[in-house]
Amino acid sequence: METKEIRKQKVVITYGTFDMFHFGHERLLKRCKEQGDILIVGVATDEYNVQKGKKAVQSFEDRLKYVESLPYVTRAIPETGINPQWYEDYEKYGVDVIIMGDDKVGELDYLKKDMNLVYLPRTKEVSSTEIREAI
Ligand code: CTP
């Protein structure tokens, strides 16, 4: 009898603020989805942004709702910080890979001893900060 392969679905997770969703965000998330079957996106809460010294124009609820509506996003969840959340998510969702834009190269390398973390190149010439400043 022929044996059919049973393949576990590959789970990808990424995190960010996603304020005024732009084509750099879209390109990043689409490339994340190409790396797996399930894409979970952690959206930074307003409180977490305050901790990071960041002020989004859109509320957390609006940013979360928008990201969740995207057809290539399986689920959007609140992100309240790296430790302990990323470690807990990694176990809870059976994450295969965390993907982040390469603006985090160096800053997040310490996580690589515990997790599979990969960086993707950012899209040039667009950022929420630039859009905020232009407005
Ligand atoms: N990203 C990207 N290319 C861009 C902008 C963002 O690939 N031009 C990626 C980031 O590297 C990150 C994700 O999109 O993995 C969410 O980034 P976020 O910080 O929300 O977007 P920025 O536009 O960089 O926002 P800010 O300027 O407020 O830092």
GROMACS .gro file of C-alpha atoms and ligand atoms in nm:
model
  164
    1MET     CA    1   0.000   0.000   0.000
    2GLU     CA    2   0.124   0.346  -0.086
    3THR     CA    3   0.218   0.557   0.218
    4LYS     CA    4   0.086   0.908   0.205
    5GLU     CA    5   0.292   1.177   0.366
    6ILE     CA    6   0.135   1.362   0.658
    7ARG     CA    7   0.297   1.700   0.678
    8LYS     CA    8   0.266   1.931   0.977
    9GLN     CA    9   0.155   2.277   0.876
   10LYS     CA   10   0.441   2.523   0.896
   11VAL     CA   11   0.371   2.808   1.136
   12VAL     CA   12   0.530   3.150   1.079
   13ILE     CA   13   0.501   3.438   1.326
   14THR     CA   14   0.601   3.801   1.297
   15TYR     CA   15   0.557   4.112   1.513
   16GLY     CA   16   0.525   4.485   1.447
   17THR     CA   17   0.324   4.802   1.489
   18PHE     CA   18   0.173   4.823   1.138
   19ASP     CA   19   0.063   5.187   1.173
   20MET     CA   20  -0.093   5.329   0.855
   21PHE     CA   21  -0.044   4.999   0.676
   22HIS     CA   22   0.180   5.057   0.371
   23PHE     CA   23   0.329   4.853   0.089
   24GLY     CA   24   0.644   4.776   0.294
   25HIS     CA   25   0.420   4.603   0.550
   26GLU     CA   26   0.226   4.422   0.278
   27ARG     CA   27   0.539   4.296   0.107
   28LEU     CA   28   0.686   4.176   0.438
   29LEU     CA   29   0.369   3.987   0.537
   30LYS     CA   30   0.327   3.829   0.193
   31ARG     CA   31   0.686   3.705   0.202
   32CYS     CA   32   0.623   3.568   0.556
   33LYS     CA   33   0.321   3.375   0.428
   34GLU     CA   34   0.524   3.231   0.140
   35GLN     CA   35   0.751   3.074   0.404
   36GLY     CA   36   0.474   2.867   0.563
   37ASP     CA   37   0.110   2.761   0.581
   38ILE     CA   38  -0.007   2.962   0.880
   39LEU     CA   39   0.086   3.324   0.943
   40ILE     CA   40   0.034   3.474   1.288
   41VAL     CA   41   0.098   3.847   1.327
   42GLY     CA   42   0.159   4.009   1.665
   43VAL     CA   43   0.044   4.372   1.659
   44ALA     CA   44   0.205   4.598   1.920
   45THR     CA   45  -0.040   4.735   2.175
   46ASP     CA   46  -0.045   5.111   2.240
   47GLU     CA   47   0.106   5.048   2.585
   48TYR     CA   48   0.394   4.852   2.434
   49ASN     CA   49   0.453   5.130   2.181
   50VAL     CA   50   0.477   5.381   2.467
   51GLN     CA   51   0.746   5.160   2.624
   52LYS     CA   52   0.932   5.163   2.291
   53GLY     CA   53   0.895   5.540   2.256
   54LYS     CA   54   0.669   5.501   1.953
   55LYS     CA   55   0.336   5.678   1.897
   56ALA     CA   56   0.108   5.529   1.633
   57VAL     CA   57  -0.154   5.741   1.456
   58GLN     CA   58  -0.401   5.453   1.442
   59SER     CA   59  -0.530   5.291   1.760
   60PHE     CA   60  -0.426   4.938   1.849
   61GLU     CA   61  -0.782   4.816   1.775
   62ASP     CA   62  -0.777   4.966   1.423
   63ARG     CA   63  -0.429   4.831   1.346
   64LEU     CA   64  -0.525   4.485   1.473
   65LYS     CA   65  -0.852   4.481   1.278
   66TYR     CA   66  -0.679   4.579   0.957
   67VAL     CA   67  -0.403   4.320   0.984
   68GLU     CA   68  -0.658   4.051   1.075
   69SER     CA   69  -0.862   4.134   0.761
   70LEU     CA   70  -0.576   4.050   0.525
   71PRO     CA   71  -0.631   3.724   0.334
   72TYR     CA   72  -0.271   3.609   0.382
   73VAL     CA   73  -0.285   3.658   0.763
   74THR     CA   74  -0.425   3.360   0.953
   75ARG     CA   75  -0.456   3.534   1.287
   76ALA     CA   76  -0.361   3.869   1.440
   77ILE     CA   77  -0.281   3.880   1.813
   78PRO     CA   78  -0.183   4.161   2.053
   79GLU     CA   79   0.189   4.198   2.120
   80THR     CA   80   0.277   4.328   2.466
   81GLY     CA   81   0.654   4.270   2.462
   82ILE     CA   82   0.925   4.021   2.369
   83ASN     CA   83   0.983   3.860   2.705
   84PRO     CA   84   0.793   3.646   2.798
   85GLN     CA   85   0.545   3.672   2.508
   86TRP     CA   86   0.763   3.557   2.218
   87TYR     CA   87   0.881   3.252   2.415
   88GLU     CA   88   0.522   3.166   2.514
   89ASP     CA   89   0.386   3.216   2.161
   90TYR     CA   90   0.665   2.999   2.020
   91GLU     CA   91   0.545   2.705   2.232
   92LYS     CA   92   0.173   2.779   2.224
   93TYR     CA   93   0.144   2.806   1.845
   94GLY     CA   94   0.414   2.550   1.761
   95VAL     CA   95   0.604   2.818   1.571
   96ASP     CA   96   0.854   2.698   1.310
   97VAL     CA   97   1.004   3.036   1.232
   98ILE     CA   98   0.989   3.395   1.357
   99ILE     CA   99   1.044   3.637   1.070
  100MET     CA  100   1.139   4.000   1.121
  101GLY     CA  101   1.252   4.283   0.896
  102ASP     CA  102   1.627   4.330   0.879
  103ASP     CA  103   1.607   4.659   1.072
  104LYS     CA  104   1.623   4.427   1.375
  105VAL     CA  105   1.949   4.257   1.273
  106GLY     CA  106   2.176   4.252   1.577
  107GLU     CA  107   1.907   4.371   1.819
  108LEU     CA  108   1.726   4.035   1.827
  109ASP     CA  109   2.018   3.799   1.759
  110TYR     CA  110   2.025   3.689   2.125
  111LEU     CA  111   1.693   3.507   2.066
  112LYS     CA  112   1.852   3.276   1.811
  113LYS     CA  113   1.987   3.049   2.082
  114ASP     CA  114   1.628   2.958   2.179
  115MET     CA  115   1.426   3.015   1.861
  116ASN     CA  116   1.447   2.992   1.484
  117LEU     CA  117   1.463   3.359   1.386
  118VAL     CA  118   1.508   3.480   1.030
  119TYR     CA  119   1.539   3.836   0.894
  120LEU     CA  120   1.400   3.953   0.561
  121PRO     CA  121   1.517   4.268   0.383
  122ARG     CA  122   1.297   4.573   0.441
  123THR     CA  123   1.135   4.748   0.149
  124LYS     CA  124   1.330   5.062   0.072
  125GLU     CA  125   1.198   5.415   0.098
  126VAL     CA  126   0.881   5.365   0.302
  127SER     CA  127   0.810   5.363   0.676
  128SER     CA  128   0.528   5.466   0.907
  129THR     CA  129   0.764   5.718   1.067
  130GLU     CA  130   0.824   5.888   0.732
  131ILE     CA  131   0.450   5.895   0.658
  132ARG     CA  132   0.378   6.037   1.007
  133GLU     CA  133   0.643   6.305   0.957
  134ALA     CA  134   0.511   6.392   0.610
  135ILE     CA  135   0.162   6.441   0.755
  136CTP     N1  136   0.887   4.665   0.716
  136CTP     C1  137   0.945   4.637   0.591
  136CTP     N2  138   0.971   4.738   0.503
  136CTP     C2  139   0.941   4.865   0.536
  136CTP     C3  140   0.879   4.896   0.660
  136CTP     C4  141   0.854   4.793   0.749
  136CTP     O1  142   0.974   4.521   0.560
  136CTP     N3  143   0.968   4.961   0.449
  136CTP     C5  144   0.866   4.558   0.810
  136CTP     C6  145   0.945   4.579   0.939
  136CTP     O2  146   1.081   4.542   0.920
  136CTP     C7  147   0.870   4.491   1.035
  136CTP     C8  148   0.723   4.504   0.987
  136CTP     O3  149   0.731   4.555   0.853
  136CTP     O4  150   0.913   4.356   1.022
  136CTP     C9  151   0.642   4.598   1.075
  136CTP     O5  152   0.717   4.716   1.083
  136CTP     P1  153   0.676   4.847   1.158
  136CTP     O6  154   0.780   4.883   1.257
  136CTP     O7  155   0.536   4.844   1.202
  136CTP     O8  156   0.683   4.947   1.030
  136CTP     P2  157   0.765   5.075   1.003
  136CTP     O9  158   0.709   5.135   0.880
  136CTP    O10  159   0.912   5.045   1.006
  136CTP    O11  160   0.724   5.163   1.128
  136CTP     P3  161   0.804   5.273   1.209
  136CTP    O12  162   0.856   5.372   1.108
  136CTP    O13  163   0.701   5.330   1.301
  136CTP    O14  164   0.916   5.201   1.281
   0.00000   0.00000   0.00000
